[in-house]
Amino acid sequence: MHPRTTPDTDVTTAQAYDALGRVRERTDAE
């Protein structure tokens, strides 16, 4: 794990994982 440098990085990463999760959920549903 990399040390957290800025809150911005944390938020961007969280949004990226959130988007990935939604894409995976949509794929599983089909």
JSON list of C-alpha atoms in Angstrom, two decimals:
[
{"chain": "A", "resi": 1, "resn": "MET", "atom": "CA", "xyz": [0.00, 0.00, 0.00]},
{"chain": "A", "resi": 2, "resn": "HIS", "atom": "CA", "xyz": [1.27, 3.44, -0.89]},
{"chain": "A", "resi": 3, "resn": "PRO", "atom": "CA", "xyz": [1.09, 6.17, 1.75]},
{"chain": "A", "resi": 4, "resn": "ARG", "atom": "CA", "xyz": [-1.73, 8.63, 1.22]},
{"chain": "A", "resi": 5, "resn": "THR", "atom": "CA", "xyz": [-0.31, 11.88, -0.11]},
{"chain": "A", "resi": 6, "resn": "THR", "atom": "CA", "xyz": [-3.43, 13.98, -0.64]},
{"chain": "A", "resi": 7, "resn": "PRO", "atom": "CA", "xyz": [-7.16, 13.58, 0.03]},
{"chain": "A", "resi": 8, "resn": "ASP", "atom": "CA", "xyz": [-7.66, 14.19, -3.69]},
{"chain": "A", "resi": 9, "resn": "THR", "atom": "CA", "xyz": [-5.85, 10.96, -4.53]},
{"chain": "A", "resi": 10, "resn": "ASP", "atom": "CA", "xyz": [-8.02, 9.06, -2.04]},
{"chain": "A", "resi": 11, "resn": "VAL", "atom": "CA", "xyz": [-11.24, 10.42, -3.50]},
{"chain": "A", "resi": 12, "resn": "THR", "atom": "CA", "xyz": [-10.18, 9.68, -7.08]},
{"chain": "A", "resi": 13, "resn": "THR", "atom": "CA", "xyz": [-9.20, 6.13, -6.18]},
{"chain": "A", "resi": 14, "resn": "ALA", "atom": "CA", "xyz": [-12.48, 5.55, -4.35]},
{"chain": "A", "resi": 15, "resn": "GLN", "atom": "CA", "xyz": [-14.45, 6.82, -7.33]},
{"chain": "A", "resi": 16, "resn": "ALA", "atom": "CA", "xyz": [-12.48, 4.57, -9.67]},
{"chain": "A", "resi": 17, "resn": "TYR", "atom": "CA", "xyz": [-13.19, 1.48, -7.54]},
{"chain": "A", "resi": 18, "resn": "ASP", "atom": "CA", "xyz": [-16.85, 2.51, -7.25]},
{"chain": "A", "resi": 19, "resn": "ALA", "atom": "CA", "xyz": [-17.14, 2.75, -11.03]},
{"chain": "A", "resi": 20, "resn": "LEU", "atom": "CA", "xyz": [-15.40, -0.61, -11.43]},
{"chain": "A", "resi": 21, "resn": "GLY", "atom": "CA", "xyz": [-17.82, -2.18, -8.97]},
{"chain": "A", "resi": 22, "resn": "ARG", "atom": "CA", "xyz": [-20.84, -0.89, -10.88]},
{"chain": "A", "resi": 23, "resn": "VAL", "atom": "CA", "xyz": [-19.46, -2.18, -14.18]},
{"chain": "A", "resi": 24, "resn": "ARG", "atom": "CA", "xyz": [-18.81, -5.62, -12.67]},
{"chain": "A", "resi": 25, "resn": "GLU", "atom": "CA", "xyz": [-22.30, -5.72, -11.13]},
{"chain": "A", "resi": 26, "resn": "ARG", "atom": "CA", "xyz": [-23.87, -4.85, -14.48]},
{"chain": "A", "resi": 27, "resn": "THR", "atom": "CA", "xyz": [-21.83, -7.58, -16.21]},
{"chain": "A", "resi": 28, "resn": "ASP", "atom": "CA", "xyz": [-22.80, -10.18, -13.60]},
{"chain": "A", "resi": 29, "resn": "ALA", "atom": "CA", "xyz": [-26.48, -9.26, -13.90]},
{"chain": "A", "resi": 30, "resn": "GLU", "atom": "CA", "xyz": [-26.60, -9.99, -17.61]}
]
